[in-house]
mmCIF file of C-alpha atoms in Angstrom:
data_model
loop_
_atom_site.group_PDB
_atom_site.id
_atom_site.type_symbol
_atom_site.label_atom_id
_atom_site.label_comp_id
_atom_site.label_asym_id
_atom_site.label_seq_id
_atom_site.Cartn_x
_atom_site.Cartn_y
_atom_site.Cartn_z
ATOM 1 C CA MET A 22 91.229 -51.625 -174.765
ATOM 2 C CA ASN A 23 88.643 -50.274 -177.176
ATOM 3 C CA PRO A 24 85.257 -50.782 -175.470
ATOM 4 C CA ASP A 25 83.752 -51.791 -178.815
ATOM 5 C CA LEU A 26 86.315 -54.552 -179.372
ATOM 6 C CA PRO A 27 84.409 -57.338 -177.566
ATOM 7 C CA ARG A 28 81.301 -56.610 -179.652
ATOM 8 C CA ARG A 29 83.359 -56.557 -182.816
ATOM 9 C CA ALA A 30 85.021 -59.834 -181.889
ATOM 10 C CA VAL A 31 81.673 -61.514 -181.255
ATOM 11 C CA ALA A 32 80.327 -60.194 -184.563
ATOM 12 C CA GLU A 33 83.360 -61.592 -186.394
ATOM 13 C CA LEU A 34 83.088 -64.934 -184.605
ATOM 14 C CA VAL A 35 79.372 -65.318 -185.273
ATOM 15 C CA GLY A 36 79.588 -64.052 -188.844
ATOM 16 C CA THR A 37 82.480 -66.334 -189.771
ATOM 17 C CA ALA A 38 80.743 -69.277 -188.100
ATOM 18 C CA PHE A 39 77.603 -68.739 -190.181
ATOM 19 C CA LEU A 40 79.689 -68.256 -193.327
ATOM 20 C CA VAL A 41 81.560 -71.538 -192.854
ATOM 21 C CA ALA A 42 78.379 -73.363 -191.858
ATOM 22 C CA ALA A 43 76.826 -72.154 -195.105
ATOM 23 C CA VAL A 44 79.835 -73.140 -197.224
ATOM 24 C CA ILE A 45 80.159 -76.619 -195.733
ATOM 25 C CA GLY A 46 76.464 -77.236 -195.139
ATOM 26 C CA SER A 47 75.436 -76.282 -198.659
ATOM 27 C CA GLY A 48 78.267 -78.433 -199.990
ATOM 28 C CA ILE A 49 76.981 -81.449 -198.075
ATOM 29 C CA ALA A 50 73.400 -80.797 -199.158
ATOM 30 C CA ALA A 51 74.477 -80.353 -202.773
ATOM 31 C CA SER A 52 76.436 -83.609 -202.820
ATOM 32 C CA ARG A 53 73.432 -85.468 -201.396
ATOM 33 C CA LEU A 54 70.805 -83.835 -203.583
ATOM 34 C CA SER A 55 72.829 -83.954 -206.808
ATOM 35 C CA PRO A 56 75.182 -86.907 -206.294
ATOM 36 C CA ASP A 57 75.952 -87.453 -209.968
ATOM 37 C CA ASP A 58 76.483 -83.865 -211.127
ATOM 38 C CA VAL A 59 79.537 -82.056 -209.755
ATOM 39 C CA GLY A 60 78.757 -78.943 -211.773
ATOM 40 C CA LEU A 61 75.330 -78.674 -210.217
ATOM 41 C CA GLN A 62 76.849 -79.258 -206.787
ATOM 42 C CA LEU A 63 79.208 -76.325 -207.317
ATOM 43 C CA LEU A 64 76.356 -74.134 -208.566
ATOM 44 C CA GLU A 65 74.299 -74.878 -205.460
ATOM 45 C CA ASN A 66 77.311 -74.299 -203.215
ATOM 46 C CA SER A 67 78.240 -71.000 -204.879
ATOM 47 C CA ILE A 68 74.712 -69.566 -204.798
ATOM 48 C CA ALA A 69 74.346 -70.368 -201.097
ATOM 49 C CA THR A 70 77.733 -68.867 -200.265
ATOM 50 C CA GLY A 71 77.153 -65.662 -202.217
ATOM 51 C CA ALA A 72 73.697 -65.210 -200.731
ATOM 52 C CA VAL A 73 74.780 -65.770 -197.144
ATOM 53 C CA LEU A 74 77.643 -63.295 -197.546
ATOM 54 C CA VAL A 75 75.208 -60.578 -198.655
ATOM 55 C CA ALA A 76 72.915 -61.288 -195.706
ATOM 56 C CA LEU A 77 75.690 -61.493 -193.084
ATOM 57 C CA ILE A 78 77.462 -58.340 -194.227
ATOM 58 C CA LEU A 79 74.215 -56.372 -194.311
ATOM 59 C CA ALA A 80 73.302 -57.539 -190.797
ATOM 60 C CA LEU A 81 76.705 -57.211 -189.115
ATOM 61 C CA GLN A 82 78.290 -54.341 -191.051
ATOM 62 C CA PRO A 83 77.323 -51.765 -188.388
ATOM 63 C CA VAL A 84 79.418 -53.743 -185.874
ATOM 64 C CA SER A 85 82.081 -55.666 -187.801
ATOM 65 C CA ALA A 86 81.818 -57.757 -190.946
ATOM 66 C CA ALA A 87 85.216 -58.681 -192.366
ATOM 67 C CA PHE A 88 84.994 -62.434 -191.622
ATOM 68 C CA ASN A 89 88.447 -62.759 -193.188
ATOM 69 C CA PRO A 90 91.941 -62.388 -191.666
ATOM 70 C CA VAL A 91 93.336 -61.021 -194.931
ATOM 71 C CA VAL A 92 90.800 -58.189 -194.920
ATOM 72 C CA THR A 93 91.554 -57.486 -191.260
ATOM 73 C CA LEU A 94 95.312 -57.436 -191.882
ATOM 74 C CA VAL A 95 94.869 -55.047 -194.796
ATOM 75 C CA GLU A 96 92.833 -52.814 -192.488
ATOM 76 C CA ARG A 97 95.798 -52.870 -190.111
ATOM 77 C CA ALA A 98 98.230 -52.096 -192.930
ATOM 78 C CA PHE A 99 96.133 -49.057 -193.844
ATOM 79 C CA GLY A 100 96.143 -47.890 -190.218
ATOM 80 C CA LEU A 101 92.387 -48.269 -189.807
ATOM 81 C CA ILE A 102 92.685 -50.524 -186.752
ATOM 82 C CA THR A 103 95.343 -51.211 -184.126
ATOM 83 C CA THR A 104 97.532 -54.299 -183.913
ATOM 84 C CA THR A 105 95.628 -55.461 -180.829
ATOM 85 C CA THR A 106 92.290 -55.101 -182.564
ATOM 86 C CA ALA A 107 93.561 -56.953 -185.615
ATOM 87 C CA ALA A 108 94.905 -59.826 -183.508
ATOM 88 C CA VAL A 109 91.662 -60.200 -181.554
ATOM 89 C CA LEU A 110 89.516 -60.131 -184.673
ATOM 90 C CA VAL A 111 91.677 -62.676 -186.501
ATOM 91 C CA VAL A 112 91.471 -65.078 -183.559
ATOM 92 C CA ALA A 113 87.696 -64.593 -183.432
ATOM 93 C CA GLN A 114 87.430 -65.321 -187.161
ATOM 94 C CA VAL A 115 89.446 -68.543 -186.912
ATOM 95 C CA VAL A 116 87.564 -69.773 -183.838
ATOM 96 C CA GLY A 117 84.235 -68.869 -185.431
ATOM 97 C CA GLY A 118 85.152 -70.667 -188.629
ATOM 98 C CA ILE A 119 86.020 -73.878 -186.806
ATOM 99 C CA ALA A 120 82.800 -73.639 -184.799
ATOM 100 C CA GLY A 121 80.853 -73.240 -188.036
ATOM 101 C CA ALA A 122 82.475 -76.366 -189.483
ATOM 102 C CA VAL A 123 81.552 -78.396 -186.402
ATOM 103 C CA VAL A 124 77.960 -77.152 -186.488
ATOM 104 C CA ALA A 125 77.653 -77.922 -190.197
ATOM 105 C CA ASN A 126 78.876 -81.486 -189.628
ATOM 106 C CA LEU A 127 76.410 -81.975 -186.787
ATOM 107 C CA MET A 128 73.476 -80.546 -188.746
ATOM 108 C CA PHE A 129 73.989 -83.243 -191.365
ATOM 109 C CA ASP A 130 74.390 -86.056 -188.812
ATOM 110 C CA LEU A 131 78.146 -86.386 -189.235
ATOM 111 C CA ASP A 132 80.783 -86.587 -186.528
ATOM 112 C CA PRO A 133 81.561 -83.131 -185.106
ATOM 113 C CA VAL A 134 85.037 -83.226 -186.619
ATOM 114 C CA THR A 135 85.989 -85.189 -189.714
ATOM 115 C CA ILE A 136 89.442 -84.235 -190.985
ATOM 116 C CA SER A 137 89.299 -83.704 -194.724
ATOM 117 C CA THR A 138 91.185 -85.975 -197.106
ATOM 118 C CA HIS A 139 90.508 -83.693 -200.101
ATOM 119 C CA ASP A 140 93.959 -82.755 -201.381
ATOM 120 C CA ARG A 141 94.056 -79.462 -203.240
ATOM 121 C CA THR A 142 97.577 -79.265 -204.635
ATOM 122 C CA GLY A 143 99.255 -77.688 -207.622
ATOM 123 C CA GLY A 144 100.654 -74.338 -208.634
ATOM 124 C CA HIS A 145 97.553 -73.530 -210.656
ATOM 125 C CA LEU A 146 95.409 -73.733 -207.531
ATOM 126 C CA LEU A 147 97.763 -71.469 -205.596
ATOM 127 C CA LEU A 148 97.739 -68.958 -208.447
ATOM 128 C CA ALA A 149 93.940 -69.104 -208.369
ATOM 129 C CA GLU A 150 93.987 -68.292 -204.639
ATOM 130 C CA VAL A 151 96.235 -65.289 -205.227
ATOM 131 C CA VAL A 152 93.911 -64.048 -207.984
ATOM 132 C CA ALA A 153 90.769 -64.690 -205.923
ATOM 133 C CA THR A 154 92.150 -62.846 -202.903
ATOM 134 C CA VAL A 155 93.416 -59.868 -204.915
ATOM 135 C CA GLY A 156 89.983 -59.472 -206.461
ATOM 136 C CA LEU A 157 88.154 -59.767 -203.156
ATOM 137 C CA VAL A 158 90.314 -57.213 -201.340
ATOM 138 C CA LEU A 159 90.209 -54.837 -204.314
ATOM 139 C CA ILE A 160 86.417 -54.963 -204.417
ATOM 140 C CA ILE A 161 86.037 -54.399 -200.679
ATOM 141 C CA PHE A 162 88.471 -51.519 -200.309
ATOM 142 C CA GLY A 163 87.686 -50.027 -203.699
ATOM 143 C CA SER A 164 84.077 -49.691 -202.582
ATOM 144 C CA ILE A 165 84.996 -48.330 -199.167
ATOM 145 C CA ARG A 166 87.659 -45.887 -200.338
ATOM 146 C CA THR A 167 85.227 -44.318 -202.773
ATOM 147 C CA GLY A 168 82.570 -43.858 -200.098
ATOM 148 C CA ARG A 169 80.260 -46.654 -201.258
ATOM 149 C CA THR A 170 80.240 -48.804 -198.125
ATOM 150 C CA GLU A 171 76.574 -49.669 -198.666
ATOM 151 C CA THR A 172 77.525 -51.614 -201.810
ATOM 152 C CA VAL A 173 80.073 -53.918 -200.142
ATOM 153 C CA ALA A 174 77.626 -56.689 -199.240
ATOM 154 C CA PHE A 175 76.329 -57.082 -202.776
ATOM 155 C CA ALA A 176 79.743 -56.653 -204.383
ATOM 156 C CA VAL A 177 81.339 -59.300 -202.152
ATOM 157 C CA GLY A 178 78.472 -61.772 -202.454
ATOM 158 C CA GLY A 179 78.402 -61.443 -206.215
ATOM 159 C CA TYR A 180 82.168 -61.661 -206.564
ATOM 160 C CA ILE A 181 82.535 -64.797 -204.442
ATOM 161 C CA ALA A 182 79.648 -66.535 -206.215
ATOM 162 C CA ALA A 183 81.351 -65.791 -209.531
ATOM 163 C CA ALA A 184 84.857 -66.617 -208.313
ATOM 164 C CA TYR A 185 83.712 -70.135 -207.386
ATOM 165 C CA TRP A 186 83.519 -70.616 -211.139
ATOM 166 C CA PHE A 187 86.309 -68.581 -212.692
ATOM 167 C CA THR A 188 89.073 -69.782 -210.333
ATOM 168 C CA SER A 189 90.343 -73.361 -210.402
ATOM 169 C CA SER A 190 90.514 -73.421 -206.586
ATOM 170 C CA THR A 191 86.835 -72.381 -206.235
ATOM 171 C CA SER A 192 87.984 -69.221 -204.461
ATOM 172 C CA PHE A 193 88.624 -69.918 -200.790
ATOM 173 C CA ALA A 194 90.279 -66.449 -200.528
ATOM 174 C CA ASN A 195 90.058 -66.550 -196.719
ATOM 175 C CA PRO A 196 92.544 -68.107 -194.247
ATOM 176 C CA ALA A 197 89.926 -68.569 -191.503
ATOM 177 C CA VAL A 198 87.539 -70.352 -193.858
ATOM 178 C CA THR A 199 90.416 -72.413 -195.262
ATOM 179 C CA VAL A 200 91.470 -73.621 -191.810
ATOM 180 C CA ALA A 201 87.863 -74.368 -190.865
ATOM 181 C CA ARG A 202 87.167 -76.409 -194.005
ATOM 182 C CA MET A 203 89.947 -78.765 -192.927
ATOM 183 C CA PHE A 204 87.585 -80.071 -190.211
ATOM 184 C CA SER A 205 84.951 -81.470 -192.577
ATOM 185 C CA ASP A 206 85.676 -84.385 -194.896
ATOM 186 C CA THR A 207 82.925 -83.373 -197.280
ATOM 187 C CA PHE A 208 82.439 -81.591 -200.612
ATOM 188 C CA ALA A 209 83.943 -78.303 -199.369
ATOM 189 C CA GLY A 210 86.796 -79.820 -197.375
ATOM 190 C CA ILE A 211 90.535 -79.333 -197.778
ATOM 191 C CA SER A 212 93.248 -81.631 -196.439
ATOM 192 C CA PRO A 213 95.569 -80.346 -193.675
ATOM 193 C CA SER A 214 98.583 -80.689 -195.972
ATOM 194 C CA SER A 215 97.015 -78.266 -198.468
ATOM 195 C CA VAL A 216 96.005 -75.616 -195.922
ATOM 196 C CA PRO A 217 99.398 -73.890 -195.337
ATOM 197 C CA TRP A 218 99.964 -73.379 -199.055
ATOM 198 C CA PHE A 219 96.490 -71.954 -199.575
ATOM 199 C CA VAL A 220 96.923 -69.581 -196.638
ATOM 200 C CA LEU A 221 100.313 -68.393 -197.927
ATOM 201 C CA ALA A 222 98.814 -67.750 -201.369
ATOM 202 C CA GLN A 223 95.953 -65.803 -199.788
ATOM 203 C CA LEU A 224 98.325 -63.683 -197.698
ATOM 204 C CA GLY A 225 100.408 -62.998 -200.793
ATOM 205 C CA GLY A 226 97.263 -61.970 -202.643
ATOM 206 C CA GLY A 227 96.406 -59.653 -199.777
ATOM 207 C CA VAL A 228 99.780 -57.901 -200.034
ATOM 208 C CA LEU A 229 99.420 -57.435 -203.783
ATOM 209 C CA ALA A 230 95.874 -56.158 -203.375
ATOM 210 C CA ALA A 231 96.882 -53.656 -200.679
ATOM 211 C CA LEU A 232 99.550 -52.216 -202.985
ATOM 212 C CA LEU A 233 97.053 -52.036 -205.844
ATOM 213 C CA VAL A 234 94.436 -50.299 -203.699
ATOM 214 C CA ARG A 235 96.964 -47.695 -202.547
ATOM 215 C CA TYR A 236 98.000 -47.029 -206.132
ATOM 216 C CA LEU A 237 94.519 -46.834 -207.644
ATOM 217 C CA TYR A 238 92.707 -44.787 -205.007
ATOM 218 C CA LEU A 239 94.809 -41.678 -204.499
ATOM 219 C CA THR A 240 91.845 -39.678 -203.213
ATOM 220 C CA THR A 241 89.907 -41.672 -200.703
ATOM 221 C CA VAL A 242 87.092 -41.460 -198.235
ATOM 222 C CA GLU A 243 88.967 -42.798 -195.203
ATOM 223 C CA THR A 244 86.441 -44.834 -193.277
ATOM 224 C CA GLU A 245 87.054 -47.969 -191.269
ATOM 225 C CA THR A 246 85.900 -51.168 -192.906
ATOM 226 C CA PRO A 247 82.837 -52.832 -191.421
#
């Protein structure tokens, strides 16, 4: 086993936990602070999410900072990591995401687990998840394959903050975060029945994005993603 794998797994677990805690926690705070203005709630939620992504990627990039099973699977498809590494990191991301949801609930004096009743159904939402995921993966690997790894944190944070607004699904674009948000019946939650469809759309977006990245970046700086 790669001796760095345990450190990478911990970084992915902690980073995804903080990401989900920020998504859910800021959603709860926004709904309490601005109870009568959904647009303002989304603005507050999107700013917090974009900002925390920049901070987490900057801090954890030297170890591992994907925080997203789709990104990790695309890394595997490009041969940047092994199957074992990919499997361990994906598990760490999912576990970290669920932990972040529990912590967010507790920080706002809710039960540790409150299964969401927020149905997110409809083909338009699934299309939005495909679009959101394609854009995210393209931005990450486009930056990396052109040797601009130092820009990833800002590119990802800015993209996700914007994608909250230009996609009808508010851009989950992350299977681990999607699963985790099922455990909080709050502003950012998603019902269990909606989760499989969102995850399938995200995985489909990841496949499309991987093909697009391979086509666009014929000459690349082959470095492993953070």
